[in-house]
């Protein structure tokens, strides 16, 4: 459901008719005005009506004054869009988006975006640059942290939920801010995960994978889109008319506006697409980029381009109309100023409760040998809490937290202390200055603490600085001397529980067998500590599920659940391991299937994986019909039983495979998911409705189509579920 919108087209038209060319181009320019960055002539340019948007100011007093100048001292009094990266919270920080994706809970993600919108709006921000809905299948890419992971459906659902949360039911209401779906398109496919690198994505893959979350955001009513920094098949996204004019506007009917990424218009020259800034302005404007973020190519060149006839004034009018429309939709002409008192306090009880619930549902129990978790406060009289991320208020917040208030953070150490009270003695040893440290002088102290305690909680991972924009890594193992720390603690023979805080899936092969349990907490945000404490002590059972596949080694990348079969798929029987090759094996063909000799062909943990403190059993999968016609809906159901003696939640997942198609289809595609709460011992039948439209794919002709034929359908608790039924789609008469 998209937010309510008045038809402001008449007002846009009237205003546009009164504008000079210079004023129109002004609307297409965004200016950085954060601390120390404001241009000297900011006031002058505002008075002349030459600025459409400000970025990176969050002082409500300053912003109200800038709005006042724009409104009262410029000829036409057009209010400003105030942009800021509010990515996963504002003062109250929610888990990183990848963590939020692990909740598989669109309603909760929507609430989180609402919390962020209310706090940002209180500071005068009316436009955020989120959600980032780039499909991310390469954990080396630092920006996977900002994404909702690898899956088209999960990203689409959560992206749309985020848009709803930011924009609310009424974009003009106090507390609603405009969202920006980014980065259109293909950014997540940058070669080898190097940020800003090039991408090559065939059209069928663009349409079947990378475009889909953006289409969902458009359908959810997103106000704006941002282009990607990256090159797409030889045409950088910021100059790519095919994706912006043909697909976004032509095919999807998007009526909002498109903003460039930071200075990405001028970067068209560096890409090698243009010779100078003037040509870059012409390329971007013709390609459909309506506003330039923080550069000055439009400011310096659009007017002469129009005068020379290289860009028509009609093109400018179209761009400006789109921008004005968003300003009218936001109600800025009626209510341009921010009254902070009209919005909830920063870090309100509600905000903290949502942040806590999001963290709780985002944490994934990867393994739990012999039920070592949860710990029992009665049975655990002493606990060693070890590691550089156990008590790091800032680091638990993750990347992109410009405005995050570290003072609100409750660390795991603090929360565990509060939870256990005097029952359990806590011995805390930081052991390493930070996750990258190679100084291990404190390891002996950590070992002593472990020896003296009943169990060890090891807080490992990577600080926030190791993920995010321009923070890609080639080796995604635990950095610094952490593996050595794990081995030293393991040698004590005490139960070892690893709690990992990270901005991406890390490769954990070298520690997975060295610890008894792993809770994967991502960067969990302000309330990460209480959420972790609740899970460790079983106040709540873990329910997060992986939104991205965990490779065993970095060389497996890209590895994701919805891969194609290829002509020689690996199986348990046809793979050969390097250690099993005979000493003299000249010219021998090994296995003849798609695998690496030196690792397993499966991931360490599959997409959708996540354990609980209870055991869920799936059975009795049923389809409502063996055959359905195109245009009909199939009901697929399975029985889910909670075999344990605690109440718990499970994310039930439905996957399909289209066995034969004119364009080959992935081996599995997520087509439905639902969080279900079950009492101890309870069984529920979980039903999904599957309309044949959900099985459409973009074929050779670039059109969405559903091809009749045989389909597999699975229901289960992860992408490797084996519980399957079959059905057939037949043509309607
Ligand atoms: C560059 C980033 O790529 C984009 O995601 C962000 O919104 C802008 N900078 C503004 O900070």
PDB file of N, CA and C in Angstrom, residues 219-282:
ATOM      1  N   UNK A 219       6.265   0.628  -6.409  1.00  0.00           N
ATOM      2  CA  UNK A 219       4.873   0.256  -6.124  1.00  0.00           C
ATOM      3  C   UNK A 219       4.459   0.670  -4.709  1.00  0.00           C
ATOM      4  N   UNK A 220       5.435   0.735  -3.803  1.00  0.00           N
ATOM      5  CA  UNK A 220       5.122   1.156  -2.426  1.00  0.00           C
ATOM      6  C   UNK A 220       5.056   2.676  -2.312  1.00  0.00           C
ATOM      7  N   UNK A 221       5.287   3.365  -3.415  1.00  0.00           N
ATOM      8  CA  UNK A 221       5.119   4.820  -3.419  1.00  0.00           C
ATOM      9  C   UNK A 221       6.370   5.605  -3.053  1.00  0.00           C
ATOM     10  N   UNK A 222       7.554   5.003  -3.216  1.00  0.00           N
ATOM     11  CA  UNK A 222       8.771   5.728  -2.843  1.00  0.00           C
ATOM     12  C   UNK A 222       8.853   7.044  -3.629  1.00  0.00           C
ATOM     13  N   UNK A 223       9.267   8.115  -2.929  1.00  0.00           N
ATOM     14  CA  UNK A 223       9.267   9.446  -3.554  1.00  0.00           C
ATOM     15  C   UNK A 223      10.448   9.667  -4.484  1.00  0.00           C
ATOM     16  N   UNK A 224      11.593   9.082  -4.128  1.00  0.00           N
ATOM     17  CA  UNK A 224      12.797   9.370  -4.913  1.00  0.00           C
ATOM     18  C   UNK A 224      13.641   8.110  -5.099  1.00  0.00           C
ATOM     19  N   UNK A 225      14.507   8.149  -6.086  1.00  0.00           N
ATOM     20  CA  UNK A 225      15.487   7.087  -6.318  1.00  0.00           C
ATOM     21  C   UNK A 225      16.856   7.728  -6.468  1.00  0.00           C
ATOM     22  N   UNK A 226      17.900   7.015  -6.112  1.00  0.00           N
ATOM     23  CA  UNK A 226      19.271   7.498  -6.310  1.00  0.00           C
ATOM     24  C   UNK A 226      19.976   6.586  -7.306  1.00  0.00           C
ATOM     25  N   UNK A 227      20.788   7.187  -8.147  1.00  0.00           N
ATOM     26  CA  UNK A 227      21.545   6.364  -9.088  1.00  0.00           C
ATOM     27  C   UNK A 227      22.748   5.739  -8.379  1.00  0.00           C
ATOM     28  N   UNK A 228      23.295   4.729  -9.026  1.00  0.00           N
ATOM     29  CA  UNK A 228      24.480   4.061  -8.490  1.00  0.00           C
ATOM     30  C   UNK A 228      25.740   4.748  -9.007  1.00  0.00           C
ATOM     31  N   UNK A 229      26.802   4.673  -8.233  1.00  0.00           N
ATOM     32  CA  UNK A 229      28.111   5.158  -8.688  1.00  0.00           C
ATOM     33  C   UNK A 229      28.654   4.300  -9.834  1.00  0.00           C
ATOM     34  N   UNK A 230      28.165   3.054  -9.915  1.00  0.00           N
ATOM     35  CA  UNK A 230      28.866   2.078 -10.750  1.00  0.00           C
ATOM     36  C   UNK A 230      28.518   2.173 -12.229  1.00  0.00           C
ATOM     37  N   UNK A 231      29.427   1.615 -13.006  1.00  0.00           N
ATOM     38  CA  UNK A 231      29.260   1.464 -14.447  1.00  0.00           C
ATOM     39  C   UNK A 231      28.366   0.248 -14.669  1.00  0.00           C
ATOM     40  N   UNK A 232      27.398   0.354 -15.529  1.00  0.00           N
ATOM     41  CA  UNK A 232      26.504  -0.767 -15.800  1.00  0.00           C
ATOM     42  C   UNK A 232      26.594  -1.138 -17.274  1.00  0.00           C
ATOM     43  N   UNK A 233      27.233  -2.228 -17.547  1.00  0.00           N
ATOM     44  CA  UNK A 233      27.377  -2.713 -18.931  1.00  0.00           C
ATOM     45  C   UNK A 233      27.953  -1.642 -19.855  1.00  0.00           C
ATOM     46  N   UNK A 234      28.833  -0.832 -19.334  1.00  0.00           N
ATOM     47  CA  UNK A 234      29.503   0.169 -20.174  1.00  0.00           C
ATOM     48  C   UNK A 234      28.896   1.554 -20.103  1.00  0.00           C
ATOM     49  N   UNK A 235      27.736   1.667 -19.478  1.00  0.00           N
ATOM     50  CA  UNK A 235      27.138   3.003 -19.325  1.00  0.00           C
ATOM     51  C   UNK A 235      26.894   3.244 -17.838  1.00  0.00           C
ATOM     52  N   UNK A 236      27.689   4.125 -17.236  1.00  0.00           N
ATOM     53  CA  UNK A 236      27.509   4.372 -15.799  1.00  0.00           C
ATOM     54  C   UNK A 236      26.048   4.683 -15.471  1.00  0.00           C
ATOM     55  N   UNK A 237      25.592   4.189 -14.328  1.00  0.00           N
ATOM     56  CA  UNK A 237      24.171   4.312 -13.975  1.00  0.00           C
ATOM     57  C   UNK A 237      23.708   5.763 -14.007  1.00  0.00           C
ATOM     58  N   UNK A 238      24.584   6.695 -13.656  1.00  0.00           N
ATOM     59  CA  UNK A 238      24.180   8.106 -13.590  1.00  0.00           C
ATOM     60  C   UNK A 238      23.997   8.715 -14.989  1.00  0.00           C
ATOM     61  N   UNK A 239      24.424   7.990 -16.001  1.00  0.00           N
ATOM     62  CA  UNK A 239      24.186   8.485 -17.367  1.00  0.00           C
ATOM     63  C   UNK A 239      23.408   7.476 -18.179  1.00  0.00           C
ATOM     64  N   UNK A 240      22.656   6.630 -17.490  1.00  0.00           N
ATOM     65  CA  UNK A 240      22.054   5.484 -18.167  1.00  0.00           C
ATOM     66  C   UNK A 240      20.566   5.700 -18.444  1.00  0.00           C
ATOM     67  N   UNK A 241      20.288   6.157 -19.645  1.00  0.00           N
ATOM     68  CA  UNK A 241      18.912   6.479 -20.030  1.00  0.00           C
ATOM     69  C   UNK A 241      18.030   5.234 -20.070  1.00  0.00           C
ATOM     70  N   UNK A 242      18.629   4.094 -20.404  1.00  0.00           N
ATOM     71  CA  UNK A 242      17.838   2.864 -20.485  1.00  0.00           C
ATOM     72  C   UNK A 242      17.192   2.552 -19.137  1.00  0.00           C
ATOM     73  N   UNK A 243      18.003   2.592 -18.066  1.00  0.00           N
ATOM     74  CA  UNK A 243      17.401   2.215 -16.773  1.00  0.00           C
ATOM     75  C   UNK A 243      16.501   3.327 -16.225  1.00  0.00           C
ATOM     76  N   UNK A 244      16.857   4.594 -16.484  1.00  0.00           N
ATOM     77  CA  UNK A 244      16.097   5.685 -15.858  1.00  0.00           C
ATOM     78  C   UNK A 244      14.876   6.096 -16.690  1.00  0.00           C
ATOM     79  N   UNK A 245      15.117   6.334 -17.961  1.00  0.00           N
ATOM     80  CA  UNK A 245      13.988   6.792 -18.788  1.00  0.00           C
ATOM     81  C   UNK A 245      13.119   5.633 -19.264  1.00  0.00           C
ATOM     82  N   UNK A 246      13.779   4.592 -19.802  1.00  0.00           N
ATOM     83  CA  UNK A 246      12.992   3.516 -20.421  1.00  0.00           C
ATOM     84  C   UNK A 246      12.316   2.640 -19.369  1.00  0.00           C
ATOM     85  N   UNK A 247      13.121   2.142 -18.434  1.00  0.00           N
ATOM     86  CA  UNK A 247      12.552   1.171 -17.481  1.00  0.00           C
ATOM     87  C   UNK A 247      11.798   1.884 -16.354  1.00  0.00           C
ATOM     88  N   UNK A 248      12.506   2.728 -15.625  1.00  0.00           N
ATOM     89  CA  UNK A 248      11.912   3.329 -14.421  1.00  0.00           C
ATOM     90  C   UNK A 248      10.686   4.182 -14.741  1.00  0.00           C
ATOM     91  N   UNK A 249      10.851   5.076 -15.722  1.00  0.00           N
ATOM     92  CA  UNK A 249       9.708   5.955 -16.046  1.00  0.00           C
ATOM     93  C   UNK A 249       8.783   5.295 -17.069  1.00  0.00           C
ATOM     94  N   UNK A 250       9.400   4.814 -18.158  1.00  0.00           N
ATOM     95  CA  UNK A 250       8.584   4.291 -19.260  1.00  0.00           C
ATOM     96  C   UNK A 250       7.793   3.059 -18.863  1.00  0.00           C
ATOM     97  N   UNK A 251       8.490   2.072 -18.293  1.00  0.00           N
ATOM     98  CA  UNK A 251       7.800   0.806 -18.008  1.00  0.00           C
ATOM     99  C   UNK A 251       7.081   0.828 -16.656  1.00  0.00           C
ATOM    100  N   UNK A 252       7.701   1.436 -15.650  1.00  0.00           N
ATOM    101  CA  UNK A 252       7.111   1.342 -14.303  1.00  0.00           C
ATOM    102  C   UNK A 252       6.268   2.558 -13.941  1.00  0.00           C
ATOM    103  N   UNK A 253       6.375   3.608 -14.709  1.00  0.00           N
ATOM    104  CA  UNK A 253       5.557   4.792 -14.431  1.00  0.00           C
ATOM    105  C   UNK A 253       5.950   5.543 -13.179  1.00  0.00           C
ATOM    106  N   UNK A 254       7.223   5.520 -12.809  1.00  0.00           N
ATOM    107  CA  UNK A 254       7.678   6.233 -11.610  1.00  0.00           C
ATOM    108  C   UNK A 254       7.485   7.736 -11.786  1.00  0.00           C
ATOM    109  N   UNK A 255       6.857   8.370 -10.801  1.00  0.00           N
ATOM    110  CA  UNK A 255       6.546   9.801 -10.938  1.00  0.00           C
ATOM    111  C   UNK A 255       7.362  10.678 -10.012  1.00  0.00           C
ATOM    112  N   UNK A 256       8.163  10.066  -9.156  1.00  0.00           N
ATOM    113  CA  UNK A 256       9.008  10.862  -8.259  1.00  0.00           C
ATOM    114  C   UNK A 256      10.238  11.361  -9.001  1.00  0.00           C
ATOM    115  N   UNK A 257      11.267  11.780  -8.243  1.00  0.00           N
ATOM    116  CA  UNK A 257      12.462  12.237  -8.949  1.00  0.00           C
ATOM    117  C   UNK A 257      13.675  11.390  -8.621  1.00  0.00           C
ATOM    118  N   UNK A 258      14.674  11.521  -9.496  1.00  0.00           N
ATOM    119  CA  UNK A 258      15.915  10.762  -9.361  1.00  0.00           C
ATOM    120  C   UNK A 258      17.033  11.723  -8.995  1.00  0.00           C
ATOM    121  N   UNK A 259      17.781  11.368  -7.949  1.00  0.00           N
ATOM    122  CA  UNK A 259      18.936  12.174  -7.547  1.00  0.00           C
ATOM    123  C   UNK A 259      20.194  11.380  -7.913  1.00  0.00           C
ATOM    124  N   UNK A 260      21.232  12.079  -8.282  1.00  0.00           N
ATOM    125  CA  UNK A 260      22.506  11.392  -8.543  1.00  0.00           C
ATOM    126  C   UNK A 260      23.072  10.941  -7.208  1.00  0.00           C
ATOM    127  N   UNK A 261      24.103  10.111  -7.233  1.00  0.00           N
ATOM    128  CA  UNK A 261      24.850   9.915  -5.988  1.00  0.00           C
ATOM    129  C   UNK A 261      25.852  11.066  -5.887  1.00  0.00           C
ATOM    130  N   UNK A 262      26.555  11.095  -4.789  1.00  0.00           N
ATOM    131  CA  UNK A 262      27.433  12.222  -4.434  1.00  0.00           C
ATOM    132  C   UNK A 262      28.437  12.507  -5.563  1.00  0.00           C
ATOM    133  N   UNK A 263      28.222  13.597  -6.237  1.00  0.00           N
ATOM    134  CA  UNK A 263      29.137  14.038  -7.294  1.00  0.00           C
ATOM    135  C   UNK A 263      29.264  13.026  -8.438  1.00  0.00           C
ATOM    136  N   UNK A 264      28.323  12.106  -8.541  1.00  0.00           N
ATOM    137  CA  UNK A 264      28.493  11.049  -9.556  1.00  0.00           C
ATOM    138  C   UNK A 264      28.259  11.564 -10.973  1.00  0.00           C
ATOM    139  N   UNK A 265      27.703  12.770 -11.098  1.00  0.00           N
ATOM    140  CA  UNK A 265      27.555  13.312 -12.456  1.00  0.00           C
ATOM    141  C   UNK A 265      28.936  13.689 -12.992  1.00  0.00           C
ATOM    142  N   UNK A 266      29.680  14.418 -12.191  1.00  0.00           N
ATOM    143  CA  UNK A 266      31.013  14.801 -12.673  1.00  0.00           C
ATOM    144  C   UNK A 266      31.911  13.576 -12.859  1.00  0.00           C
ATOM    145  N   UNK A 267      31.608  12.515 -12.106  1.00  0.00           N
ATOM    146  CA  UNK A 267      32.437  11.308 -12.254  1.00  0.00           C
ATOM    147  C   UNK A 267      32.232  10.602 -13.597  1.00  0.00           C
ATOM    148  N   UNK A 268      31.219  10.990 -14.331  1.00  0.00           N
ATOM    149  CA  UNK A 268      31.037  10.382 -15.665  1.00  0.00           C
ATOM    150  C   UNK A 268      32.288  10.618 -16.516  1.00  0.00           C
ATOM    151  N   UNK A 269      32.951  11.744 -16.255  1.00  0.00           N
ATOM    152  CA  UNK A 269      34.199  12.034 -16.980  1.00  0.00           C
ATOM    153  C   UNK A 269      35.291  11.044 -16.544  1.00  0.00           C
ATOM    154  N   UNK A 270      35.355  10.768 -15.266  1.00  0.00           N
ATOM    155  CA  UNK A 270      36.404   9.852 -14.781  1.00  0.00           C
ATOM    156  C   UNK A 270      36.139   8.435 -15.285  1.00  0.00           C
ATOM    157  N   UNK A 271      34.857   8.085 -15.380  1.00  0.00           N
ATOM    158  CA  UNK A 271      34.503   6.774 -15.963  1.00  0.00           C
ATOM    159  C   UNK A 271      35.031   6.677 -17.396  1.00  0.00           C
ATOM    160  N   UNK A 272      35.145   7.813 -18.049  1.00  0.00           N
ATOM    161  CA  UNK A 272      35.554   7.792 -19.451  1.00  0.00           C
ATOM    162  C   UNK A 272      34.361   7.880 -20.396  1.00  0.00           C
ATOM    163  N   UNK A 273      33.211   8.324 -19.864  1.00  0.00           N
ATOM    164  CA  UNK A 273      32.028   8.458 -20.723  1.00  0.00           C
ATOM    165  C   UNK A 273      31.992   9.833 -21.380  1.00  0.00           C
ATOM    166  N   UNK A 274      32.547  10.821 -20.704  1.00  0.00           N
ATOM    167  CA  UNK A 274      32.482  12.191 -21.223  1.00  0.00           C
ATOM    168  C   UNK A 274      33.860  12.845 -21.105  1.00  0.00           C
ATOM    169  N   UNK A 275      33.976  13.969 -21.792  1.00  0.00           N
ATOM    170  CA  UNK A 275      35.279  14.639 -21.760  1.00  0.00           C
ATOM    171  C   UNK A 275      35.384  15.678 -20.660  1.00  0.00           C
ATOM    172  N   UNK A 276      34.247  16.231 -20.273  1.00  0.00           N
ATOM    173  CA  UNK A 276      34.293  17.323 -19.297  1.00  0.00           C
ATOM    174  C   UNK A 276      32.962  17.402 -18.545  1.00  0.00           C
ATOM    175  N   UNK A 277      32.909  18.286 -17.568  1.00  0.00           N
ATOM    176  CA  UNK A 277      31.720  18.390 -16.713  1.00  0.00           C
ATOM    177  C   UNK A 277      30.483  18.802 -17.501  1.00  0.00           C
ATOM    178  N   UNK A 278      30.698  19.585 -18.514  1.00  0.00           N
ATOM    179  CA  UNK A 278      29.551  20.054 -19.312  1.00  0.00           C
ATOM    180  C   UNK A 278      28.886  18.860 -19.990  1.00  0.00           C
ATOM    181  N   UNK A 279      29.719  18.031 -20.612  1.00  0.00           N
ATOM    182  CA  UNK A 279      29.164  16.828 -21.264  1.00  0.00           C
ATOM    183  C   UNK A 279      28.516  15.917 -20.221  1.00  0.00           C
ATOM    184  N   UNK A 280      29.130  15.867 -19.043  1.00  0.00           N
ATOM    185  CA  UNK A 280      28.561  15.007 -17.982  1.00  0.00           C
ATOM    186  C   UNK A 280      27.175  15.502 -17.587  1.00  0.00           C
ATOM    187  N   UNK A 281      27.043  16.817 -17.457  1.00  0.00           N
ATOM    188  CA  UNK A 281      25.730  17.383 -17.114  1.00  0.00           C
ATOM    189  C   UNK A 281      24.720  17.037 -18.198  1.00  0.00           C
ATOM    190  N   UNK A 282      25.144  17.130 -19.431  1.00  0.00           N
ATOM    191  CA  UNK A 282      24.226  16.837 -20.545  1.00  0.00           C
ATOM    192  C   UNK A 282      23.809  15.371 -20.530  1.00  0.00           C
TER     193      UNK A 282
END
